[in-house]
mmCIF file of C-alpha atoms in Angstrom:
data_model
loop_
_atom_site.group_PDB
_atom_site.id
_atom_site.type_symbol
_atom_site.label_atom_id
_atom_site.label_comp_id
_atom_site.label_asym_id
_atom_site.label_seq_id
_atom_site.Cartn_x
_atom_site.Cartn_y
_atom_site.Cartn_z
ATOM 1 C CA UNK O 17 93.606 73.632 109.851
ATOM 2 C CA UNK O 18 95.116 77.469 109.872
ATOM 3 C CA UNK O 19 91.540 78.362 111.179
ATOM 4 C CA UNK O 20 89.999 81.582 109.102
ATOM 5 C CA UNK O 21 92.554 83.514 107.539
ATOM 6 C CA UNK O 22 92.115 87.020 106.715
ATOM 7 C CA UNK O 23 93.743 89.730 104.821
ATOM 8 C CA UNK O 24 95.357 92.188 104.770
ATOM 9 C CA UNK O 25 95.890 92.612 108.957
ATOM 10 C CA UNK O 26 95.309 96.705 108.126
ATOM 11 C CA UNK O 27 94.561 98.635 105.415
ATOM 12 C CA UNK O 28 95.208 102.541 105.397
ATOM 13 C CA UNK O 29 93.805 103.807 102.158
ATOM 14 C CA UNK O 30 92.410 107.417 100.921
ATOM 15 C CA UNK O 31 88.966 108.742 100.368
ATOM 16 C CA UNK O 32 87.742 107.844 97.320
ATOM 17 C CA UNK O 33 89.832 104.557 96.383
ATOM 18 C CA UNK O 34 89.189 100.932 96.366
ATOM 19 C CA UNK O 35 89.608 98.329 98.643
ATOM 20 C CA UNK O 36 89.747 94.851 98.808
ATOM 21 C CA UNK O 37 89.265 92.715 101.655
ATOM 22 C CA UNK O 38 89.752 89.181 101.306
ATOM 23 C CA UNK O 39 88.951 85.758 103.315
ATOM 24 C CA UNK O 40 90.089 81.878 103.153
ATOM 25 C CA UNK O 41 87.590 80.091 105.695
ATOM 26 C CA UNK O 42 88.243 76.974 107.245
ATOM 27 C CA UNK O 43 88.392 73.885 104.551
ATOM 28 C CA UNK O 44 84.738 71.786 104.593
ATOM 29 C CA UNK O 45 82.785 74.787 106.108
ATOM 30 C CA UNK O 46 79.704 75.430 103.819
ATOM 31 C CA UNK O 47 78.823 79.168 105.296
ATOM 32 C CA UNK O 48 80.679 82.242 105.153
ATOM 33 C CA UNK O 49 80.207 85.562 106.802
ATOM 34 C CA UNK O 50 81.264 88.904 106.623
ATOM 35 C CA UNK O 51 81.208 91.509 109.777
ATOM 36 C CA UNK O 52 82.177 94.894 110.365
ATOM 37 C CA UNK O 53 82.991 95.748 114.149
ATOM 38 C CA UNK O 54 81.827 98.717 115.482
ATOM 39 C CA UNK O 55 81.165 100.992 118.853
ATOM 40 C CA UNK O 56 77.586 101.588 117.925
ATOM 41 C CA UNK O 57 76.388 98.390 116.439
ATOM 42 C CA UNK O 58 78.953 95.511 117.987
ATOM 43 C CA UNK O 59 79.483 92.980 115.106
ATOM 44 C CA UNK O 60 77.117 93.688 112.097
ATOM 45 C CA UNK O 61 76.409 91.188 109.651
ATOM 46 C CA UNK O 62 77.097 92.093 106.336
ATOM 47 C CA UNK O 63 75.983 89.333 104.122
ATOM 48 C CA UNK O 64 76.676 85.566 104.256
ATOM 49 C CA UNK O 65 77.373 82.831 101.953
ATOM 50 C CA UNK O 66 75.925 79.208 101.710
ATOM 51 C CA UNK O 67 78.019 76.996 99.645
ATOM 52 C CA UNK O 68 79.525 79.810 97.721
ATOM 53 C CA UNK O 69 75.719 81.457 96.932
ATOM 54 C CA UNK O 70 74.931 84.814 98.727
ATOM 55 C CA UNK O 71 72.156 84.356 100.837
ATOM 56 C CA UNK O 72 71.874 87.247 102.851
ATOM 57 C CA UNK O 73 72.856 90.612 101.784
ATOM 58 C CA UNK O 74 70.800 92.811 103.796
ATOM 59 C CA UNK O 75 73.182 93.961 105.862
ATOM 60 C CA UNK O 76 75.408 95.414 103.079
ATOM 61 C CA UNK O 77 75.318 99.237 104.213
ATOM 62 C CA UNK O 78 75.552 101.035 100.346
ATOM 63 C CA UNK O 79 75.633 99.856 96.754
ATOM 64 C CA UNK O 80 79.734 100.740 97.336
ATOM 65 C CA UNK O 81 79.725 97.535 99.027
ATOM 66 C CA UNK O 82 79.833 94.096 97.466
ATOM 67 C CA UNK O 83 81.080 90.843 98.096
ATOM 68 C CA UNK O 84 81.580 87.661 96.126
ATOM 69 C CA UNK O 85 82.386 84.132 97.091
ATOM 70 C CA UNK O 86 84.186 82.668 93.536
ATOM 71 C CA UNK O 87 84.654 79.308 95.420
ATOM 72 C CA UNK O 88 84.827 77.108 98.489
ATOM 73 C CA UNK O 89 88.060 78.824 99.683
ATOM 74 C CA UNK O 90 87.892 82.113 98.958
ATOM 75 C CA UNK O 91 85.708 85.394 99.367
ATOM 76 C CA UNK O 92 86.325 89.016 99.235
ATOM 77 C CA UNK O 93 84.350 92.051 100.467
ATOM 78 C CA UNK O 94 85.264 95.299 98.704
ATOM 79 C CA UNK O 95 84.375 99.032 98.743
ATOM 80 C CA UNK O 96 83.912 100.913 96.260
ATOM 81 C CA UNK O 97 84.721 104.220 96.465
ATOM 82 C CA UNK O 98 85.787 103.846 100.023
ATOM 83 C CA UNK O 99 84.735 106.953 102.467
ATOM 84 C CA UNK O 100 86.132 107.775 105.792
ATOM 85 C CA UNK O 101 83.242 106.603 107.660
ATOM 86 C CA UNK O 102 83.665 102.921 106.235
ATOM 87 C CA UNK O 103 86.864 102.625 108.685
ATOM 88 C CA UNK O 104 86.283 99.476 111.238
ATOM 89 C CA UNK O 105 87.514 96.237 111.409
ATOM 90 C CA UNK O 106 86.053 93.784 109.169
ATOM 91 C CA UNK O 107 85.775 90.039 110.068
ATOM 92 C CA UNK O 108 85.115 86.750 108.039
ATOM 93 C CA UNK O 109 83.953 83.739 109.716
ATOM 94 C CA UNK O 110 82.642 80.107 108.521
ATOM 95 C CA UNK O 111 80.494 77.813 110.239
ATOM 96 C CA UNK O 112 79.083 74.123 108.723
ATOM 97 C CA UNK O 113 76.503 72.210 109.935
ATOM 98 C CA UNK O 114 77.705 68.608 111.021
ATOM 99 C CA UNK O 115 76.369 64.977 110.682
ATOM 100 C CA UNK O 116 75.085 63.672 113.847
ATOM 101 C CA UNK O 117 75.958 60.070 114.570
ATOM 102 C CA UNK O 118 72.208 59.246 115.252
ATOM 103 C CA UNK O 119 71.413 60.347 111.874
ATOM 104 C CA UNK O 120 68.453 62.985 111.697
ATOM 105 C CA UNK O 121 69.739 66.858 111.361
ATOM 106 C CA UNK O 122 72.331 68.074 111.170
ATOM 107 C CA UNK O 123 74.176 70.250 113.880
ATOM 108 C CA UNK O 124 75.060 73.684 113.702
ATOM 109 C CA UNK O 125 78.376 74.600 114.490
ATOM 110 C CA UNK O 126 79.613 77.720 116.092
ATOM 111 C CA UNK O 127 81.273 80.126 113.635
ATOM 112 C CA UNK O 128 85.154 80.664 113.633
ATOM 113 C CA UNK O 129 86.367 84.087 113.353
ATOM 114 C CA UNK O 130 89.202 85.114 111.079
ATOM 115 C CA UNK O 131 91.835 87.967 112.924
ATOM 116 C CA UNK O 132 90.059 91.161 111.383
ATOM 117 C CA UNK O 133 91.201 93.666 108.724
ATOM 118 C CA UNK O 134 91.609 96.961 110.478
ATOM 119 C CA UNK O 135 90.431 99.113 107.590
ATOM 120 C CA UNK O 136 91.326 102.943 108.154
ATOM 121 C CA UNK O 137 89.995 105.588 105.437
ATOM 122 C CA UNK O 138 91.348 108.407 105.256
ATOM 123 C CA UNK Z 28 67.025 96.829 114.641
ATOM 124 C CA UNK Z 29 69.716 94.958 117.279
ATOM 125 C CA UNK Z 30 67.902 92.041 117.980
ATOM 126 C CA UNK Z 31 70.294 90.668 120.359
ATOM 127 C CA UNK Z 32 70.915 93.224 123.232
ATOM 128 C CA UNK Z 33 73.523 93.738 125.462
ATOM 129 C CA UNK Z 34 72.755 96.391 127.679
ATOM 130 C CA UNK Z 35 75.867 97.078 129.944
ATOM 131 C CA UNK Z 36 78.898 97.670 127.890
ATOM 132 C CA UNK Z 37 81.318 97.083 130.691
ATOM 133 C CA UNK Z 38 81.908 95.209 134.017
ATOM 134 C CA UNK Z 39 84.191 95.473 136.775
ATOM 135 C CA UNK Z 40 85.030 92.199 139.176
ATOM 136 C CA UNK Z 41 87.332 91.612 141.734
ATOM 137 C CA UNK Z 42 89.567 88.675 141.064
ATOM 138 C CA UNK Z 43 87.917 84.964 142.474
ATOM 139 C CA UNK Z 44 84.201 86.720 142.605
ATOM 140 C CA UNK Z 45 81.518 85.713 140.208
ATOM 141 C CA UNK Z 46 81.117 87.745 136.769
ATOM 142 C CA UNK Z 47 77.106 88.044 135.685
ATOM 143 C CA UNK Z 48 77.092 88.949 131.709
ATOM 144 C CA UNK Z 49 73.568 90.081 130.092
ATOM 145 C CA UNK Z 50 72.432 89.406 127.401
ATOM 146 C CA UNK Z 51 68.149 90.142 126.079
ATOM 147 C CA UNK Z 52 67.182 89.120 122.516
ATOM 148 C CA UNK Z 53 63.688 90.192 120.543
ATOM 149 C CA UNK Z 54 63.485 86.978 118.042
ATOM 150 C CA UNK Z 55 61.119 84.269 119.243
ATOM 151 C CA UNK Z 56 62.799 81.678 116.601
ATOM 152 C CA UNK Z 57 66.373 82.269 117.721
ATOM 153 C CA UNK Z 58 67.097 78.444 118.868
ATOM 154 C CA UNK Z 59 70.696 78.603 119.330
ATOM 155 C CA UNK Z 60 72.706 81.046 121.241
ATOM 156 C CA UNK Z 61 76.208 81.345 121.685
ATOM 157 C CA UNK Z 62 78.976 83.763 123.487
ATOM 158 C CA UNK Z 63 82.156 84.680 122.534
ATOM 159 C CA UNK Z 64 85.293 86.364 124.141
ATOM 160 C CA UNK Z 65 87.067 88.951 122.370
ATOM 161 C CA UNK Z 66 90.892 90.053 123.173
ATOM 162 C CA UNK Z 67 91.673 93.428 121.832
ATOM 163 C CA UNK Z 68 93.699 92.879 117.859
ATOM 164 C CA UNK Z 69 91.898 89.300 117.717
ATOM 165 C CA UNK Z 70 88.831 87.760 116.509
ATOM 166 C CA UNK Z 71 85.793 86.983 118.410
ATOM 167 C CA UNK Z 72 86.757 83.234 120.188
ATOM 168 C CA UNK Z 73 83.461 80.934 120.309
ATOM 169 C CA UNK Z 74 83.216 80.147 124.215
ATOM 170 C CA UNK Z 75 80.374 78.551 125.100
ATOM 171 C CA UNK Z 76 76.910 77.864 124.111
ATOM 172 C CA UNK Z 77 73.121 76.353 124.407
ATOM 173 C CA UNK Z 78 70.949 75.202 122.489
ATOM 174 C CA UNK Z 79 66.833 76.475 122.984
ATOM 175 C CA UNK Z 80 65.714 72.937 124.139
ATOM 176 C CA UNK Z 81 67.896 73.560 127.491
ATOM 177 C CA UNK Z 82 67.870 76.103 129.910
ATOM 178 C CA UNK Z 83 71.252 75.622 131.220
ATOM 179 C CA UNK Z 84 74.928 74.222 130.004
ATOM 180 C CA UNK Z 85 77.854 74.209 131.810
ATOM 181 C CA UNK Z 86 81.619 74.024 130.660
ATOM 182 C CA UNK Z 87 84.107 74.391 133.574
ATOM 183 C CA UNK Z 88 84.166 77.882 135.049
ATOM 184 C CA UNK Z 89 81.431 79.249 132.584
ATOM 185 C CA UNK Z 90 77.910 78.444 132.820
ATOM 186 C CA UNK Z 91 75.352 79.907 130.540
ATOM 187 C CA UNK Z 92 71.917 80.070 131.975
ATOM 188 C CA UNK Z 93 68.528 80.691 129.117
ATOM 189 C CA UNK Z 94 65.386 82.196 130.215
ATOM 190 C CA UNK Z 95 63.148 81.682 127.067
ATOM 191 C CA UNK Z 96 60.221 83.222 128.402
ATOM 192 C CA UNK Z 97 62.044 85.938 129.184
ATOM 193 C CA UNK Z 98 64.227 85.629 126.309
ATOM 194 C CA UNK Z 99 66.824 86.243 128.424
ATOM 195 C CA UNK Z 100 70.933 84.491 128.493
ATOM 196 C CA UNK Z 101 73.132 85.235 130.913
ATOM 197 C CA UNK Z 102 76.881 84.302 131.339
ATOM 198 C CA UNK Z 103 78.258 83.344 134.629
ATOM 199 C CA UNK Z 104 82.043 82.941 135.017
ATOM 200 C CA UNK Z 105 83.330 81.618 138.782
ATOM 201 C CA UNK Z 106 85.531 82.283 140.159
ATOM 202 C CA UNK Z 107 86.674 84.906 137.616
ATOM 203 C CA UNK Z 108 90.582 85.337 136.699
ATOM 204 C CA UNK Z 109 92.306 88.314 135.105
ATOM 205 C CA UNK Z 110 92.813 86.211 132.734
ATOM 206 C CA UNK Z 111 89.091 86.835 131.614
ATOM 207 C CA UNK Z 112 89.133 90.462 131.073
ATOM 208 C CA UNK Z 113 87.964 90.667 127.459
ATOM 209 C CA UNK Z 114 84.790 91.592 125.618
ATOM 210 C CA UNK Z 115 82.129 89.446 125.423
ATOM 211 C CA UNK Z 116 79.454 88.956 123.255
ATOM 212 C CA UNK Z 117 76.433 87.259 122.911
ATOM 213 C CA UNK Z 118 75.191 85.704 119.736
ATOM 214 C CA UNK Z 119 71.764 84.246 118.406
ATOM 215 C CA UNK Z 120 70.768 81.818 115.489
ATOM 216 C CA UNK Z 121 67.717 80.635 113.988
ATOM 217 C CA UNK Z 122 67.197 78.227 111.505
ATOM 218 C CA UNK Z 123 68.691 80.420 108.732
ATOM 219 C CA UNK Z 124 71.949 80.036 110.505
ATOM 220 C CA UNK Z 125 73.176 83.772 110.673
ATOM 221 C CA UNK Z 126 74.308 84.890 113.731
ATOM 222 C CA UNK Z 127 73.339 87.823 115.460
ATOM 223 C CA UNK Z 128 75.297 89.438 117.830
ATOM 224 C CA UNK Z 129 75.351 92.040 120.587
ATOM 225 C CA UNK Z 130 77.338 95.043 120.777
ATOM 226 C CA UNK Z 131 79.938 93.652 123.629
ATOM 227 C CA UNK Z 132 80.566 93.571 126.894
ATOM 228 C CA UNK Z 133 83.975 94.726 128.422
ATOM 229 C CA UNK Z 134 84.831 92.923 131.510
ATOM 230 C CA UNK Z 135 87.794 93.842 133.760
ATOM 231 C CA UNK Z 136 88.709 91.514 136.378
ATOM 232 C CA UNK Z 137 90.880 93.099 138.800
ATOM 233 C CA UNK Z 138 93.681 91.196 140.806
#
């Protein structure tokens, strides 16, 4: 597998306009999550996706934000309107939970990180 | 509210001694923990991590050491390599499976 694949690498876009960020996680993983990378806060967790439902969306800073997961292999976080303060770098990762040979429950695995979208707005 | 904590956002080693990464969390149900080393234009890499039921796990150079009563993790990388200098995080999971992260750590090792 490619691993989590992420784009655009960097977005430069002006105040006011919309962007889309977009996400292909790794093929069989049933979560998805969205971060945004910053000084202040390290890796904030936007919202997450179980099979394709959201979840969590507490972390989502402003109504400008939303994010929708249409199916297994593909999400996309966008702002709308974008302001300068939204520049970071956004990451995606997925994560499943695997079958244990033993039976009983199953096993969280570690999430895998997609390469970031540097998102500049200026 | 950061409920995993990393308190010291950078560390400086010499090459071969021991690197000592903090890490404090506030959750009582986190049962999973995890860290990850970041090089600068990439995504966080998973490196290494425990589950609640052990206070200790060990993988090569990097141990990760849990305190629970403390709820307290620490990384420990020997003998650290150049190689290494990254930032690391720390990560936490309860049952919900979201992970929580720290704000980084930036470790130098110098030759």
């Amino acid at each position: 597998d490619a691993g989590v694949i992420q784009s655009p690498r960097h977005e430069v876009t002006e105040m006011g306009q919309e962007v889309t960020l977009r996400c292909k996680p790794i093929s069989g993983h049933d979560y998805l999550f969205w971060y945004r990378q910053t000084m202040m806060r390290g890796l904030e967790l936007l919202i997450y996706f179980n099979n394709n439902v959201p979840i969590d969306d507490s972390g989502m800073p402003e109504d400008r934000f939303s994010a929708k997961m249409p199916n297994a292999s593909f999400s996309t976080l966008k702002i709308q309107p974008s302001e300068p303060r939204d520049s970071a770098v956004y990451f995606c990762a997925s994560s499943s939970r695997e079958a244990q040979p033993t039976g009983g429950e199953r096993k969280r695995t570690e999430a895998f990180f997609g390469q970031g979208t540097r998102l500049t707005v200026v | 509210d950061q409920q995993v904590k990393q308190n010291s956002p950078s560390l400086s080693v010499q090459e071969g001694r021991i690197s000592i990464l903090n890490c404090d969390y506030t959750n009582s149900m986190f049962d999973y923990f995890l860290w990850y080393k970041k090089y600068p234009a990439e995504g966080p890499t998973f490196l290494i991590s425990i589950s609640s039921i052990k206070d200790k796990n060990e993988d090569g150079r990097f141990t990760v050491f849990l305190n629970k009563s403390a709820k307290h993790l620490s990384l420990h990388i020997v003998p650290s390599q150049p190689g290494d200098s990254a930032v690391y995080f720390c990560a936490a999971s309860a049952l919900g499976n979201q992970f929580y992260f720290g704000t980084g750590t930036s470790l130098t090792v110098i030759p």
